[in-house]
Coordinates of C-alpha atoms and ligand atoms in Angstrom, one line a residue:
X11 CA -7.2 -129.6 165.5
X12 CA -5.2 -126.6 164.3
X13 CA -2.2 -127.6 166.3
X14 CA 0.1 -128.5 163.6
X15 CA -0.8 -126.4 160.6
X16 CA 2.7 -124.8 160.9
X17 CA 5.2 -127.6 160.3
X18 CA 8.1 -125.7 161.8
X19 CA 8.7 -122.8 164.0
X20 CA 12.0 -121.6 165.4
X21 CA 10.7 -120.8 168.9
X22 CA 7.7 -121.6 171.1
X23 CA 4.4 -120.7 169.3
X24 CA 1.5 -119.4 171.3
X25 CA -1.2 -120.7 169.1
X26 CA 0.2 -124.2 169.1
X27 CA 0.7 -124.2 172.8
X28 CA -2.9 -123.1 173.4
X29 CA -4.3 -125.8 171.0
X30 CA -2.4 -128.6 172.8
X31 CA -3.5 -127.3 176.2
X32 CA -7.1 -127.0 175.2
X33 CA -7.2 -130.5 173.7
X34 CA -5.7 -132.0 176.9
X35 CA -7.7 -130.1 179.4
X36 CA -11.0 -129.3 177.6
X37 CA -11.5 -132.1 175.1
X38 CA -10.2 -134.8 177.4
X39 CA -10.1 -133.3 180.9
X40 CA -9.4 -135.6 183.9
X41 CA -6.7 -138.1 183.0
X42 CA -6.4 -140.4 186.0
X43 CA -3.9 -143.3 185.7
X44 CA -5.4 -146.3 183.9
X45 CA -8.6 -144.4 182.9
X46 CA -10.0 -143.7 179.4
X47 CA -8.9 -140.1 179.8
X48 CA -5.3 -141.1 180.4
X49 CA -5.5 -143.4 177.3
X50 CA -6.9 -140.6 175.2
X51 CA -4.0 -138.3 176.3
X52 CA -1.5 -141.1 175.3
X53 CA -3.2 -141.5 171.9
X54 CA -3.0 -137.7 171.4
X55 CA 0.7 -137.8 172.2
X56 CA 1.4 -140.7 169.9
X57 CA -0.3 -138.8 167.1
X58 CA 1.5 -135.5 167.9
X59 CA 4.9 -137.2 168.1
X60 CA 4.3 -138.7 164.7
X61 CA 3.2 -135.4 163.3
X62 CA 6.4 -133.8 164.7
X63 CA 8.3 -136.5 162.7
X64 CA 9.9 -138.1 165.7
X65 CA 11.3 -141.6 165.2
X66 CA 10.5 -144.9 166.9
X67 CA 7.3 -143.4 168.2
X68 CA 5.6 -146.0 170.4
X69 CA 3.9 -146.7 173.7
X70 CA 5.3 -148.8 176.5
X71 CA 2.5 -150.2 178.7
X72 CA 2.9 -151.1 182.4
X73 CA 0.5 -152.2 185.1
X74 CA -1.0 -149.7 187.5
X75 CA -3.9 -149.5 189.9
X76 CA -7.0 -147.8 188.6
X77 CA -9.8 -146.4 190.6
X78 CA -13.2 -147.7 189.7
X79 CA -16.0 -146.4 191.9
X80 CA -14.8 -144.1 194.8
X81 CA -17.1 -142.1 197.0
X82 CA -17.4 -141.2 200.7
X83 CA -20.2 -140.2 203.0
X84 CA -18.7 -138.6 206.0
X85 CA -20.6 -137.0 208.9
X86 CA -19.0 -135.4 211.9
X87 CA -20.2 -133.7 215.0
X88 CA -21.0 -134.2 218.7
X89 CA -23.3 -136.8 220.3
X90 CA -26.1 -137.6 217.9
X91 CA -26.0 -134.6 215.7
X92 CA -23.6 -135.5 212.9
X93 CA -23.4 -133.2 209.9
X94 CA -22.2 -134.3 206.4
X95 CA -18.8 -133.0 205.3
X96 CA -17.5 -133.0 201.7
X97 CA -14.9 -135.7 201.4
X98 CA -12.9 -137.5 198.8
X99 CA -11.4 -141.0 198.9
X100 CA -7.6 -141.1 198.8
X101 CA -6.2 -143.0 195.8
X102 CA -5.3 -146.5 196.9
X103 CA -7.8 -146.6 199.8
X104 CA -10.0 -149.5 200.5
X105 CA -13.7 -148.9 201.4
X106 CA -15.2 -149.5 204.8
X107 CA -16.0 -153.2 205.3
X108 CA -19.1 -154.4 203.4
X109 CA -19.8 -150.9 202.1
X110 CA -21.3 -150.2 205.5
X111 CA -21.0 -147.1 207.6
X112 CA -18.6 -147.2 210.5
X113 CA -19.6 -145.0 213.5
X114 CA -17.2 -144.2 216.2
X115 CA -15.3 -141.8 218.4
X116 CA -13.3 -139.2 216.7
X117 CA -9.6 -138.9 217.6
X118 CA -7.6 -135.8 216.5
X119 CA -3.9 -136.4 215.8
X120 CA -1.6 -133.5 214.8
X121 CA 1.1 -134.7 212.5
X122 CA 4.0 -135.1 212.7
X123 CA 4.5 -134.1 216.4
X124 CA 1.7 -136.4 217.7
X125 CA 2.8 -139.4 215.6
X126 CA 3.6 -141.3 218.8
X127 CA -0.2 -141.5 219.4
X128 CA -0.4 -143.9 216.4
X129 CA 1.5 -146.3 218.6
X130 CA -1.4 -146.6 221.1
X131 CA -3.6 -149.7 220.7
X132 CA -6.6 -147.6 221.7
X133 CA -7.2 -146.2 218.2
X134 CA -8.7 -149.5 217.1
X135 CA -12.2 -149.0 215.6
X136 CA -12.1 -145.2 216.0
X137 CA -12.1 -142.6 213.3
X138 CA -8.7 -140.8 213.3
X139 CA -8.3 -137.3 212.0
X140 CA -4.8 -136.7 210.8
X141 CA -4.0 -132.9 210.6
X142 CA -0.9 -132.3 208.6
X143 CA 1.1 -134.5 206.2
X144 CA 0.3 -138.2 205.7
X145 CA 3.1 -140.4 207.1
X146 CA 6.3 -140.0 205.0
X147 CA 8.1 -142.8 206.8
X148 CA 7.2 -146.4 206.2
X149 CA 7.3 -147.3 209.9
X150 CA 4.6 -144.7 210.6
X151 CA 2.4 -145.8 207.8
X152 CA 2.8 -149.4 209.1
X153 CA 1.7 -148.2 212.6
X154 CA -1.3 -146.5 211.1
X155 CA -2.4 -149.7 209.5
X156 CA -1.6 -151.7 212.6
X157 CA -3.8 -149.6 214.9
X158 CA -6.8 -150.6 212.8
X159 CA -8.8 -147.4 212.8
X160 CA -12.3 -147.7 211.3
X161 CA -11.4 -144.9 209.0
X162 CA -8.8 -142.1 208.7
X163 CA -9.7 -138.5 207.8
X164 CA -6.9 -136.5 206.4
X165 CA -6.7 -132.7 206.6
X166 CA -4.1 -131.2 204.4
X167 CA -2.5 -128.3 206.3
X168 CA -0.7 -126.5 203.4
X169 CA -3.3 -123.7 203.0
X170 CA -6.7 -123.1 204.6
X171 CA -8.6 -124.4 201.6
X172 CA -12.4 -124.7 201.5
X173 CA -12.1 -127.4 198.9
X174 CA -10.8 -130.9 199.2
X175 CA -7.1 -131.5 198.4
X176 CA -6.0 -135.0 197.6
X177 CA -2.8 -136.9 197.4
X178 CA -2.2 -140.7 197.4
X179 CA -0.4 -143.2 199.5
X180 CA 2.7 -144.7 198.0
X181 CA 1.5 -147.8 196.0
X182 CA 4.6 -149.8 197.2
X183 CA 3.5 -149.2 200.8
X184 CA -0.1 -150.2 200.1
X185 CA 1.0 -153.4 198.5
X186 CA 3.4 -154.2 201.3
X187 CA 1.6 -153.1 204.4
X188 CA -2.0 -152.4 203.3
X189 CA -4.0 -149.2 204.1
X190 CA -7.0 -148.3 206.3
X191 CA -9.9 -146.6 204.6
X192 CA -8.7 -142.9 204.1
X193 CA -10.6 -139.8 202.9
X194 CA -9.7 -136.2 202.8
X195 CA -11.9 -133.2 203.9
X196 CA -11.4 -129.5 203.4
X197 CA -9.2 -127.6 205.9
X198 CA -12.0 -125.1 206.7
X199 CA -14.6 -127.8 207.4
X200 CA -12.1 -129.4 209.8
X201 CA -11.4 -126.0 211.4
X202 CA -15.1 -125.4 212.1
X203 CA -15.6 -128.9 213.5
X204 CA -12.6 -128.7 215.8
X205 CA -14.0 -125.4 217.2
X206 CA -17.3 -127.1 217.9
X207 CA -15.4 -129.9 219.6
X208 CA -16.6 -132.6 217.2
X209 CA -16.0 -136.0 218.8
X210 CA -18.0 -138.5 216.8
X211 CA -17.9 -139.6 213.2
X212 CA -19.8 -141.8 210.8
X213 CA -17.9 -142.9 207.7
X214 CA -19.1 -144.8 204.8
X215 CA -16.5 -145.3 202.1
X216 CA -17.0 -147.1 198.9
X217 CA -13.8 -147.7 196.9
X218 CA -13.2 -150.1 194.2
X219 CA -9.6 -150.6 193.0
X220 CA -8.7 -152.7 189.9
X221 CA -5.5 -153.8 188.2
X222 CA -5.3 -151.8 185.1
X223 CA -2.6 -150.4 182.8
X224 CA -1.1 -147.2 181.9
X225 CA 1.6 -146.3 179.3
X226 CA 4.7 -144.2 178.7
X227 CA 4.7 -142.6 175.2
X228 CA 8.2 -142.4 173.6
X229 CA 9.6 -140.7 170.5
X230 CA 13.1 -139.8 169.4
X231 CA 15.1 -137.2 167.5
X232 CA 17.8 -139.4 166.3
X233 CA 21.4 -138.3 166.7
X234 CA 24.3 -139.0 164.4
X235 CA 26.2 -140.8 167.2
X236 CA 23.9 -143.4 168.8
X237 CA 26.9 -144.7 170.7
X238 CA 26.8 -141.7 173.0
X239 CA 24.4 -141.5 176.0
X240 CA 21.2 -139.6 175.1
X241 CA 19.3 -136.7 176.5
X242 CA 15.9 -137.6 177.9
X243 CA 13.1 -135.0 178.0
X244 CA 10.1 -136.0 180.2
X245 CA 6.7 -135.0 181.5
X246 CA 3.7 -136.9 182.8
X247 CA 0.2 -136.9 181.1
X248 CA -1.9 -138.3 184.0
X249 CA -3.8 -136.1 186.5
X250 CA -5.3 -136.5 190.0
X251 CA -9.1 -136.9 190.1
X252 CA -11.6 -134.2 189.6
X253 CA -9.4 -131.8 187.8
X254 CA -8.2 -131.1 184.3
X255 CA -4.5 -130.8 185.4
X256 CA -3.8 -127.7 183.3
X257 CA -0.6 -126.9 185.3
X258 CA -0.1 -130.4 186.7
X259 CA 0.9 -131.6 184.3
X260 CA -0.8 -130.3 181.1
X261 CA 1.9 -127.7 181.2
X262 CA 4.8 -130.2 181.1
X263 CA 3.2 -132.2 178.3
X264 CA 2.5 -129.1 176.2
X265 CA 6.1 -128.1 176.8
X266 CA 7.3 -131.5 175.7
X267 CA 5.3 -131.2 172.4
X268 CA 6.6 -127.8 171.9
X269 CA 10.2 -129.1 172.3
X270 CA 9.4 -131.8 169.8
X271 CA 8.3 -129.1 167.3
X272 CA 11.3 -126.9 167.9
X273 CA 14.1 -129.6 168.1
X274 CA 12.5 -132.1 165.8
X275 CA 13.8 -130.6 162.5
X276 CA 17.4 -130.5 163.9
X277 CA 19.9 -133.2 163.4
X278 CA 21.8 -133.4 166.7
X279 CA 25.0 -135.4 167.4
X280 CA 23.3 -137.2 170.3
X281 CA 19.8 -138.7 170.4
X282 CA 17.1 -136.7 172.2
X283 CA 14.4 -139.0 173.5
X284 CA 11.0 -137.6 174.6
X285 CA 9.0 -139.6 177.0
X286 CA 5.6 -138.7 178.4
X287 CA 5.1 -140.8 181.5
X288 CA 1.8 -142.3 182.7
X289 CA 0.7 -142.7 186.4
X290 CA 3.0 -140.1 187.9
X291 CA 0.3 -139.1 190.4
X292 CA 0.5 -142.6 192.0
X293 CA 4.1 -141.7 192.8
X294 CA 6.1 -141.9 189.6
X295 CA 4.9 -145.4 188.6
X296 CA 5.5 -144.8 184.9
X297 CA 8.9 -143.3 185.2
X298 CA 10.0 -146.0 187.7
X299 CA 8.8 -148.7 185.3
X300 CA 10.7 -147.0 182.5
X301 CA 13.9 -146.4 184.5
X302 CA 14.0 -150.0 185.6
X303 CA 13.1 -151.5 182.2
X304 CA 15.8 -149.4 180.4
X305 CA 18.5 -149.5 183.1
X306 CA 20.8 -151.8 181.1
X307 CA 20.3 -150.1 177.8
X308 CA 23.6 -149.0 176.2
X309 CA 24.7 -146.3 175.8
X310 CA 21.5 -145.4 177.7
X311 CA 20.1 -142.3 179.2
X312 CA 22.9 -139.7 180.1
X313 CA 20.7 -137.0 181.5
X314 CA 17.0 -136.4 182.3
X315 CA 15.2 -133.1 182.0
X316 CA 11.7 -133.5 183.4
X317 CA 8.9 -130.9 183.3
X318 CA 6.2 -130.9 186.0
X319 CA 3.9 -127.9 186.6
X320 CA 5.8 -125.0 185.1
X321 CA 3.1 -122.5 184.1
X322 CA 2.1 -120.5 187.2
X323 CA 1.5 -116.9 186.1
X324 CA 3.2 -115.7 189.4
X325 CA 5.8 -118.0 190.8
X326 CA 9.4 -119.0 191.0
X327 CA 11.2 -121.3 188.6
X328 CA 12.8 -124.1 190.4
X329 CA 15.2 -126.8 189.3
X330 CA 15.1 -129.9 191.5
X331 CA 18.6 -131.3 191.0
X332 CA 19.7 -134.9 191.4
X333 CA 23.4 -134.8 190.4
X334 CA 26.6 -133.0 191.2
X335 CA 27.0 -129.3 192.0
X336 CA 29.0 -128.9 188.8
X337 CA 26.0 -130.2 186.8
X338 CA 23.6 -127.9 188.7
X339 CA 25.9 -124.8 188.2
X340 CA 26.2 -125.6 184.5
X341 CA 22.5 -125.9 184.0
X342 CA 21.6 -122.7 185.9
X343 CA 24.1 -120.8 183.8
X344 CA 22.8 -122.2 180.6
X345 CA 19.2 -121.4 181.6
X346 CA 20.1 -117.9 182.7
X347 CA 21.8 -117.2 179.4
X348 CA 18.5 -118.2 177.7
X349 CA 16.5 -115.8 179.9
X350 CA 15.3 -118.2 182.6
X351 CA 16.5 -117.4 186.1
X352 CA 15.9 -120.4 188.2
X353 CA 16.7 -121.4 191.8
X354 CA 18.0 -124.9 192.5
X355 CA 17.0 -127.4 195.1
X356 CA 19.4 -130.3 195.7
X357 CA 17.7 -132.3 198.4
X358 CA 16.6 -135.7 197.0
X359 CA 12.9 -135.3 196.1
X360 CA 11.0 -138.5 195.2
X361 CA 7.7 -136.9 194.1
X362 CA 8.6 -136.3 190.5
X363 CA 9.6 -138.4 187.4
X364 CA 13.3 -137.5 187.4
X365 CA 13.8 -139.3 190.7
X366 CA 13.8 -143.0 189.6
X367 CA 16.5 -142.3 187.1
X368 CA 18.6 -140.7 189.8
X369 CA 18.5 -143.9 191.9
X370 CA 20.6 -145.4 189.1
X371 CA 23.1 -142.5 189.2
X372 CA 21.8 -140.6 186.1
X373 CA 22.0 -136.8 186.5
X374 CA 18.3 -135.7 186.5
X375 CA 16.3 -132.6 187.2
X376 CA 12.6 -131.6 187.4
X377 CA 11.6 -128.2 186.3
X378 CA 8.9 -126.9 188.6
X379 CA 7.2 -123.4 189.1
X380 CA 5.8 -123.2 192.6
X381 CA 3.8 -120.1 193.7
X382 CA 4.0 -120.5 197.5
X383 CA 6.9 -120.1 199.8
X384 CA 6.7 -123.8 200.8
X385 CA 7.4 -124.9 197.2
X386 CA 3.7 -125.8 196.6
X387 CA 1.2 -124.4 194.2
X388 CA -2.1 -123.3 195.8
X389 CA -4.2 -124.7 192.9
X390 CA -2.3 -128.0 193.0
X391 CA -4.5 -131.1 192.9
X392 CA -7.8 -129.2 192.9
X393 CA -10.5 -128.1 190.4
X394 CA -8.6 -124.7 190.5
X395 CA -5.9 -126.3 188.4
X396 CA -7.6 -125.2 185.2
X397 CA -6.8 -123.2 182.0
X398 CA -7.8 -120.0 183.8
X399 CA -4.7 -120.3 186.0
X400 CA -1.9 -121.0 183.6
X401 CA 0.5 -118.7 181.7
X402 CA 1.5 -119.3 178.1
X403 CA 4.3 -116.8 178.6
X404 CA 5.9 -118.7 181.5
X405 CA 5.6 -122.0 179.7
X406 CA 7.2 -120.6 176.6
X407 CA 10.1 -119.2 178.7
X408 CA 10.8 -122.7 180.1
X409 CA 10.6 -124.3 176.7
X410 CA 12.9 -121.7 175.1
X411 CA 15.6 -122.1 177.8
X412 CA 15.3 -125.9 178.0
X413 CA 15.6 -126.1 174.2
X414 CA 18.9 -124.2 174.4
X415 CA 20.3 -126.4 177.2
X416 CA 19.2 -129.6 175.4
X417 CA 20.9 -128.4 172.2
X418 CA 24.1 -127.6 174.0
X419 CA 24.2 -131.2 175.4
X420 CA 23.0 -132.9 172.2
X421 CA 25.8 -131.4 170.1
X422 CA 28.6 -132.1 172.6
X423 CA 30.9 -135.2 172.5
X424 CA 31.9 -134.4 176.0
X425 CA 29.7 -133.0 178.7
X426 CA 30.8 -130.3 181.2
X427 CA 29.7 -132.4 184.2
X428 CA 30.3 -135.9 185.5
X429 CA 27.8 -138.7 185.8
X430 CA 26.4 -139.6 189.2
X431 CA 25.0 -137.8 192.2
X432 CA 26.5 -135.4 194.7
X433 CA 28.1 -137.3 197.6
X434 CA 25.6 -135.8 200.0
X435 CA 22.6 -137.1 197.9
X436 CA 23.7 -140.7 197.6
X437 CA 22.5 -142.3 200.9
X438 CA 19.1 -140.6 201.0
X439 CA 18.5 -141.3 197.3
X440 CA 19.3 -145.0 197.8
X441 CA 17.0 -145.2 200.9
X442 CA 14.1 -143.5 199.2
X443 CA 14.6 -145.6 196.0
X444 CA 14.3 -148.7 198.1
X445 CA 11.7 -147.6 200.6
X446 CA 9.2 -145.9 198.2
X447 CA 9.9 -147.7 194.9
X448 CA 11.5 -151.0 195.8
X449 CA 14.4 -150.1 193.5
X450 CA 17.8 -151.5 194.4
X451 CA 20.3 -149.3 192.7
X452 CA 22.7 -152.2 192.0
X453 CA 20.2 -154.8 190.9
Ligands
LIG29 ZN1 2.7 -133.6 188.5

């Protein structure tokens, strides 16, 4: 590795950025929670944190679900002529009973407007195609489990992809309510089948889940006043399956390492803690474990800046804000001064690692760079999320601006914004914290 030949650089360094990125995405590749790839990424981070001379460098392990074997044979069509369709097992899904194929009638349900159909007992033993988002409300997920379909086929409606996109189901829901066997298929395959009037399906799903463990990797730039709340910089080093996660979230991890290199040699007033979280893709499992474990630490975490998917060549810089308007306005001003014009989004957003901290009232943001109007990235969670589709320039821009904002806070005795969330965020944040993570804010 040439990564650290230069011990210090005043700004983001292209060569170093590329070396980290290539190690994570080419040497290691896929880094699914609990896998050998994820462990290798954590080892790399421990090593790099030490080389950057961070203090108290260590890993904090926590339990997570790991996927052993997972494959699906799905055939759809009319009558007896069923044709195979590429499919992927959703993380957390069980297999079809006895590893056998289930054959049955195909029922198309358009979500969310036809969600009421999940309340019909007639879905039992059938194969249900869900077109649109998976249920985002616990009661709907529970209904889906209760109707006992033989299998569920999910079709992601965010863009007409000809490849399979995959997300998971919230682990807390799977633990509490269970889950039917669920696979995803490409939008375009579903389109063609719908036009043909496909009405039957055969689904054989093999999925083996094990209890495993993941880890958060921690290092600190020690401040002169450890009695003051600290600044936490975060990212996640795990990926979804079948991709090298160059943007999601190799970009955030590389940015974190770059921040370590830039800020490491400084001696701030407040401590800056860097944490690379594991198992984010299973819904912020690592950051939730961390936020819960450290919630009583004093003086504790004063603010969280999390980086997740920040390197789209074309795109919009977003700041997902959990915190007051004053906090948001201060941050946007600070970023703009450093050459990063960002847009802010203030609705509670549980799909990133800043969220669990916000449930405890800590001001927290996630930096994100979507490239679609919907706030998504087209390459997200697919093999297209590779080093061909990232931008060093955009990554360096985020790093430079965030280094400046971090410095401003790390040298201040008083901060220009209050602790806590905006009043309009509180109820929804508490509900999501409880429903998705089982966090009770006051526990
Ligand atoms: Zn991510």
